[in-house]
Coordinates of C-alpha atoms in Angstrom, one line a residue:
M1 CA 200.3 115.5 74.9
L2 CA 196.9 114.9 73.5
V3 CA 195.9 112.9 76.6
F4 CA 197.1 115.9 78.7
F5 CA 194.9 118.3 76.8
V6 CA 191.9 116.0 77.0
I7 CA 192.4 115.8 80.8
V8 CA 192.6 119.6 81.1
I9 CA 189.5 120.0 79.0
L10 CA 187.6 117.4 81.1
V11 CA 188.7 119.1 84.4
A12 CA 187.7 122.5 83.0
L13 CA 184.3 121.1 82.0
A14 CA 183.9 119.5 85.4
L15 CA 184.7 122.8 87.2
Q16 CA 182.4 124.7 84.8
W17 CA 179.6 122.3 85.7
Y18 CA 180.3 122.6 89.4
F19 CA 180.4 126.4 89.4
L20 CA 177.3 126.6 87.2
R21 CA 175.5 124.5 89.7
N22 CA 176.7 126.6 92.6
A23 CA 176.1 129.9 90.8
G24 CA 172.5 129.1 90.1
D25 CA 171.7 128.0 93.7
C26 CA 171.2 131.1 95.9
R27 CA 169.2 129.3 98.6
N28 CA 172.1 129.4 101.1
I29 CA 173.2 132.9 100.5
R30 CA 172.1 135.6 103.0
Y31 CA 172.5 139.3 102.9
E32 CA 172.0 142.0 105.6
C33 CA 172.8 145.7 105.5
K34 CA 172.1 148.0 108.4
P35 CA 173.4 151.2 110.0
S36 CA 175.1 151.1 113.3
V37 CA 172.5 153.5 114.9
R38 CA 168.7 153.9 114.7
A39 CA 168.8 157.7 114.5
C40 CA 171.4 160.5 114.8
E41 CA 172.0 164.2 114.2
P42 CA 172.6 165.6 110.7
G43 CA 176.2 165.1 109.7
D44 CA 177.0 162.7 112.5
V45 CA 179.3 159.8 111.4
F46 CA 177.9 156.3 111.6
L47 CA 178.9 152.9 110.2
V48 CA 177.0 150.9 107.6
F49 CA 177.5 147.1 108.1
S50 CA 177.1 144.9 105.0
N51 CA 177.2 141.2 105.7
V52 CA 177.0 138.3 103.2
S53 CA 176.7 134.7 104.5
N54 CA 176.9 131.3 103.0
L55 CA 174.9 128.8 105.0
G56 CA 175.8 125.8 102.8
R57 CA 178.9 123.6 102.9
R58 CA 180.1 124.3 99.4
P59 CA 182.0 127.5 98.6
S60 CA 180.1 130.1 96.7
P61 CA 181.2 131.2 93.2
S62 CA 182.6 134.7 92.8
I63 CA 179.7 137.0 93.5
R64 CA 179.5 140.6 92.2
I65 CA 177.2 142.7 94.4
E66 CA 175.4 146.0 93.6
E67 CA 174.2 147.5 96.9
H68 CA 171.5 150.2 96.9
F69 CA 172.2 152.8 99.5
P70 CA 170.3 156.1 100.1
K71 CA 171.2 158.7 97.5
N72 CA 172.0 161.4 100.2
L73 CA 174.5 159.1 101.9
E74 CA 177.9 160.8 102.1
V75 CA 180.5 158.0 102.2
L76 CA 183.7 158.9 104.1
E77 CA 185.5 155.6 104.0
A78 CA 184.7 152.5 101.9
E79 CA 187.9 150.4 101.3
Q80 CA 186.0 147.2 100.7
F81 CA 183.8 148.8 98.0
N82 CA 185.4 149.7 94.7
V83 CA 183.0 151.3 92.3
K84 CA 180.1 153.7 92.9
R85 CA 177.5 155.4 90.7
L86 CA 174.4 157.5 91.3
T87 CA 170.9 156.9 90.0
K88 CA 167.8 159.0 90.5
E89 CA 166.9 157.2 93.8
H90 CA 170.1 155.4 95.0
R91 CA 173.8 155.5 95.5
I92 CA 175.0 152.1 94.2
Y93 CA 178.3 150.6 95.5
H94 CA 179.9 147.6 93.8
S95 CA 181.9 144.9 95.5
T96 CA 183.0 141.3 94.9
V97 CA 183.0 138.4 97.4
L98 CA 184.0 134.8 97.4
I99 CA 182.6 132.9 100.4
R100 CA 183.7 129.6 101.7
G101 CA 181.1 127.1 103.2
R102 CA 179.7 128.1 106.5
Q103 CA 181.4 131.5 106.3
Q104 CA 180.2 135.1 106.7
V105 CA 181.9 138.0 105.0
K106 CA 181.6 141.3 107.0
R107 CA 182.2 144.7 105.4
Y108 CA 181.5 148.2 106.6
L109 CA 181.8 151.8 105.4
R110 CA 181.8 155.1 107.4
A111 CA 179.2 157.6 106.3
S112 CA 177.0 160.5 107.2
I113 CA 173.7 162.1 106.0
A114 CA 173.2 165.9 106.2
Q115 CA 169.5 166.1 105.5
R116 CA 166.6 165.4 107.8
G117 CA 164.5 162.3 106.9
E118 CA 164.1 158.6 107.1
Y119 CA 166.5 156.7 104.8
C120 CA 166.3 153.0 103.7
F121 CA 169.1 150.7 103.0
S122 CA 167.2 148.5 100.5
Y123 CA 167.9 145.6 98.2
A124 CA 171.1 144.4 96.6
D125 CA 171.5 142.8 93.2
F126 CA 173.8 139.7 93.2
H127 CA 175.5 138.4 90.0
A128 CA 177.1 135.0 90.4
G129 CA 179.5 134.0 87.7
D130 CA 180.6 130.6 86.4
F131 CA 184.2 129.2 86.2
L132 CA 184.9 130.3 82.6
G133 CA 183.1 133.7 82.9
L134 CA 180.7 132.8 80.2
R135 CA 177.5 133.2 82.2
E136 CA 176.1 135.1 85.2
F137 CA 173.1 134.2 87.3
D138 CA 171.3 137.3 88.6
Y139 CA 169.1 137.5 91.7
R140 CA 168.0 140.1 94.2
M141 CA 168.4 140.1 98.0
E142 CA 165.8 142.2 99.7
N143 CA 166.7 144.4 102.7
D144 CA 164.8 147.0 104.8
S145 CA 167.0 148.7 107.4
R146 CA 166.4 152.3 108.2
I147 CA 168.0 155.3 109.8
V148 CA 166.4 158.6 110.8
I149 CA 168.1 161.9 110.8
Y150 CA 166.8 164.4 113.2
P151 CA 165.9 168.0 112.2
P152 CA 168.9 170.3 112.4
R153 CA 169.2 172.4 115.6
L154 CA 168.2 176.0 115.2
E155 CA 169.9 178.6 117.3
N156 CA 168.2 182.0 117.2
A157 CA 167.5 183.5 120.6
E158 CA 165.8 186.6 119.2
Y159 CA 163.4 184.6 117.1
F160 CA 162.3 182.4 120.1
R161 CA 162.3 185.3 122.6
A162 CA 158.5 185.4 123.0
V163 CA 158.3 181.7 123.5
T164 CA 161.2 181.6 125.9
D165 CA 159.7 184.4 128.0
A166 CA 156.3 182.7 128.2
A167 CA 158.0 179.4 129.1
D168 CA 160.0 181.0 131.9
E169 CA 156.8 182.6 133.3
I170 CA 155.0 179.3 133.3
A171 CA 158.0 177.6 135.0
R172 CA 158.0 180.3 137.8
K173 CA 154.2 179.8 138.2
K174 CA 154.7 176.1 138.4
Q175 CA 157.3 176.4 141.2
L176 CA 155.1 178.7 143.2
L177 CA 152.1 176.4 143.0
E178 CA 153.8 173.2 143.8
D179 CA 153.2 172.1 147.4
A180 CA 153.1 169.0 149.6
I181 CA 149.5 168.3 148.8
S182 CA 150.3 167.9 145.0
V183 CA 153.1 165.4 145.4
C184 CA 152.3 162.3 143.5
G185 CA 155.6 160.4 143.6
Y186 CA 159.4 160.5 143.9
R187 CA 162.4 160.0 141.5
D188 CA 166.2 160.3 141.6
Y189 CA 167.8 163.8 141.8
T190 CA 169.4 164.7 138.5
G191 CA 171.1 168.0 139.5
R192 CA 168.7 170.2 137.6
E193 CA 165.9 170.4 140.2
P194 CA 165.8 173.2 142.8
M195 CA 166.9 172.3 146.3
R196 CA 163.4 173.0 147.6
Q197 CA 162.1 170.0 145.6
I198 CA 164.4 167.5 147.4
S199 CA 162.5 165.2 149.8
W200 CA 164.9 164.8 152.7
T201 CA 162.8 162.1 154.3
Q202 CA 162.9 159.9 151.2
S203 CA 166.6 160.7 150.6
A204 CA 167.4 159.4 154.1
V205 CA 165.4 156.3 153.6
R206 CA 167.0 155.5 150.2
N207 CA 170.5 156.8 151.1
S208 CA 170.5 159.0 147.9
L209 CA 169.0 162.3 146.9
I210 CA 165.4 162.0 145.9
V211 CA 163.1 164.7 144.5
K212 CA 159.3 165.1 144.7
Q213 CA 157.1 164.6 141.6
F214 CA 154.0 166.8 141.6
D215 CA 150.4 166.3 140.4
P216 CA 150.2 165.5 136.6
V217 CA 147.8 168.4 136.2
W218 CA 150.9 170.6 135.8
R219 CA 152.6 168.3 133.3
E220 CA 150.9 169.7 130.1
S221 CA 151.4 173.4 130.6
V222 CA 152.0 174.0 126.9
V223 CA 150.4 172.7 123.6
I224 CA 152.6 172.9 120.5
A225 CA 150.7 172.7 117.1
L226 CA 152.9 171.9 114.1
D227 CA 151.2 172.8 110.8
T228 CA 152.8 171.5 107.5
Q229 CA 149.9 172.4 105.2
L230 CA 150.8 174.3 102.0
H231 CA 150.5 178.0 102.5
G232 CA 151.7 180.7 100.2
D233 CA 154.3 180.1 97.4
F234 CA 154.7 176.5 96.5
D235 CA 158.3 177.0 95.3
L236 CA 159.3 177.9 98.9
H237 CA 157.1 175.4 100.6
I238 CA 159.6 172.5 101.1
A239 CA 162.2 174.8 102.5
R240 CA 159.7 176.4 104.9
Q241 CA 158.4 173.0 105.9
E242 CA 161.9 171.8 106.8
L243 CA 162.4 174.9 108.9
C244 CA 159.1 174.1 110.7
F245 CA 160.5 170.8 111.9
S246 CA 163.6 172.5 113.2
I247 CA 161.5 175.2 114.9
T248 CA 159.4 172.5 116.5
R249 CA 162.5 170.8 117.8
A250 CA 163.8 174.0 119.3
V251 CA 160.5 174.8 121.0
C252 CA 160.3 171.3 122.5
E253 CA 163.8 171.6 123.8
Q254 CA 162.8 174.9 125.5
M255 CA 160.1 173.0 127.4
E256 CA 162.3 170.0 128.1
R257 CA 165.0 172.1 129.7
R258 CA 162.5 173.8 132.0
G259 CA 160.8 170.6 133.0
L260 CA 157.5 171.8 131.6
G261 CA 155.0 169.2 130.5
Y262 CA 153.7 169.7 127.0
R263 CA 151.7 168.1 124.2
L264 CA 152.7 168.2 120.5
V265 CA 150.0 167.8 117.9
T266 CA 150.7 167.9 114.2
N267 CA 149.2 167.3 110.8
A268 CA 152.6 166.2 109.4
L269 CA 152.9 162.9 107.5
I270 CA 153.9 160.7 110.4
S271 CA 150.9 158.4 110.2
G272 CA 147.7 158.6 108.2
E273 CA 146.0 160.8 110.7
L274 CA 146.5 163.7 113.1
F275 CA 149.2 162.7 115.5
G276 CA 150.0 163.7 119.1
F277 CA 152.9 163.2 121.6
T278 CA 153.1 164.0 125.3
S279 CA 156.2 164.7 127.3
S280 CA 156.7 165.7 131.0
G281 CA 160.1 167.4 130.3
G282 CA 163.6 166.5 131.4
M283 CA 164.9 165.3 128.0
G284 CA 163.8 161.7 128.6
G285 CA 162.4 158.9 126.4
A286 CA 159.3 160.8 125.4
Y287 CA 161.5 163.6 123.9
R288 CA 163.5 161.0 122.0
K289 CA 160.3 159.7 120.5
I290 CA 159.3 163.2 119.4
L291 CA 162.7 163.7 117.8
Y292 CA 162.4 160.4 116.0
A293 CA 159.0 161.4 114.7
L294 CA 160.1 164.8 113.5
G295 CA 163.0 163.2 111.7
S296 CA 160.9 160.5 110.0
A297 CA 158.0 162.7 109.0
R298 CA 157.5 163.0 105.3
N299 CA 156.8 166.3 103.5
G300 CA 153.0 166.8 103.3
Y301 CA 150.0 167.0 105.6
V302 CA 147.1 164.8 106.6
C303 CA 144.5 167.5 107.5
T304 CA 144.0 171.2 107.3
V305 CA 145.2 173.9 109.7
E306 CA 141.6 174.4 110.8
E307 CA 141.3 170.8 111.9
L308 CA 144.7 171.0 113.6
M309 CA 143.9 174.1 115.6
H310 CA 140.6 172.5 116.6
A311 CA 142.5 169.5 118.0
A312 CA 145.1 171.8 119.6
C313 CA 142.4 173.8 121.4
A314 CA 140.8 170.6 122.7
A315 CA 144.2 169.6 124.2
A316 CA 144.8 173.1 125.6
N317 CA 141.9 173.1 128.1
R318 CA 144.2 173.2 131.1
S319 CA 147.3 174.7 129.4
D320 CA 148.7 178.2 129.8
L321 CA 150.2 178.5 126.3
L322 CA 149.5 177.3 122.8
V323 CA 152.3 177.7 120.2
L324 CA 151.4 177.4 116.5
I325 CA 154.3 176.6 114.1
S326 CA 153.5 177.0 110.4
T327 CA 155.2 177.9 107.1
C328 CA 153.7 181.4 106.7
A329 CA 150.7 183.5 107.8
D330 CA 148.2 183.4 105.0
D331 CA 144.4 184.1 105.4
R332 CA 143.6 180.4 106.3
V333 CA 146.2 180.4 109.2
K334 CA 145.0 183.8 110.5
N335 CA 141.4 182.6 110.4
A336 CA 142.2 179.4 112.2
V337 CA 144.1 181.3 114.9
G338 CA 141.2 183.7 115.3
K339 CA 138.8 180.9 115.9
A340 CA 141.2 179.3 118.3
R341 CA 141.2 182.5 120.4
E342 CA 137.5 182.1 120.8
N343 CA 137.7 178.5 121.9
T344 CA 140.6 178.6 124.4
R345 CA 141.7 180.7 127.3
S346 CA 145.4 179.8 126.6
R347 CA 147.8 182.5 125.4
I348 CA 148.5 181.8 121.7
L349 CA 151.9 182.5 120.1
S350 CA 152.7 182.0 116.4
L351 CA 156.1 181.1 114.8
F352 CA 156.3 181.2 111.0
A353 CA 159.2 179.7 109.0
D354 CA 159.2 182.3 106.3
E355 CA 160.6 184.8 108.9
L356 CA 163.8 182.8 108.8
L357 CA 164.3 182.5 105.0
P358 CA 166.9 185.0 103.6
D359 CA 164.3 186.6 101.2
A360 CA 161.6 186.9 103.8
Q361 CA 160.5 190.1 105.4
K362 CA 161.8 190.0 109.0
R363 CA 159.6 190.7 112.0
T364 CA 160.8 192.6 115.0
E365 CA 159.7 189.8 117.4
G366 CA 160.4 186.0 117.1
G367 CA 156.9 185.1 118.2
T368 CA 153.7 187.1 117.9
D369 CA 150.6 187.0 120.0
A370 CA 147.8 185.9 117.7

């Protein structure tokens, strides 16, 4: 009997030594966590893939993992994760894995995020235990996968009526002025173009419907200036700023649907300087880049509304319409718009986010001539 106990103790010590050696060696452990999409609408369901790999030949010890997900992540299904807790910055999910040599463990959860923004799936804390449960080795696996949530869609026909009417007028003018001399190329027919824009000669050559593309001088008919500088009450600023992103998205969509070329300039925190985008309409790749930028923009601003309007006027030399989107109409905004009227011949419309807040005084028109 004594010999048996001695053998058991020796085996336990050998296993303890073996597991201690494995637990302390994290060189062969790999971790990757990423969402299934790069960007999506608020509230859309997506998957979050969490993979742990063992590149070595020896099996890993039992590993307890604490994964740091975005705090605003709404988890809908997480069968492979058993405990969660919230911190000031993260939503932490706990799980345990045991990985054989040359094996990868794949887990996933279904989730959504309701608020606009860029969210990071960051590091995970690993805790590898020994055979007897007497000691844990702690190490961190870095990760930097991101998802961008677009600004929410804003449906308010009355609020956008002035912009809509101006866009329709520009679209009619554009159709009247297009002629054979201004044709600069051809593209496939999408079903949205008028029949008069179809090139029957090119369609016969290519055996499919082809439409004419006209001179790029008509592609930037509108300039949109998004101002996110602090104006008015600070307590309402963030809510107003978020509305500005949704308003900008709605105005861009108006131009995209009408096939109007436009330029968006903004002092929002997208990069460290005044930022600009150009789109020729048609809901193409340029529009998706604009959506991504509006979603990833942080709250704040990089320059004043005066500097923004100066840049917008410079971009509006050949444009018919300049749309200013801002949080509210304080004296600085009014003065900047007044100077813009002196420096451009474009018609100027203003849209202010405070008009959409419940406690704001409503105006009779969605956009106002400045």
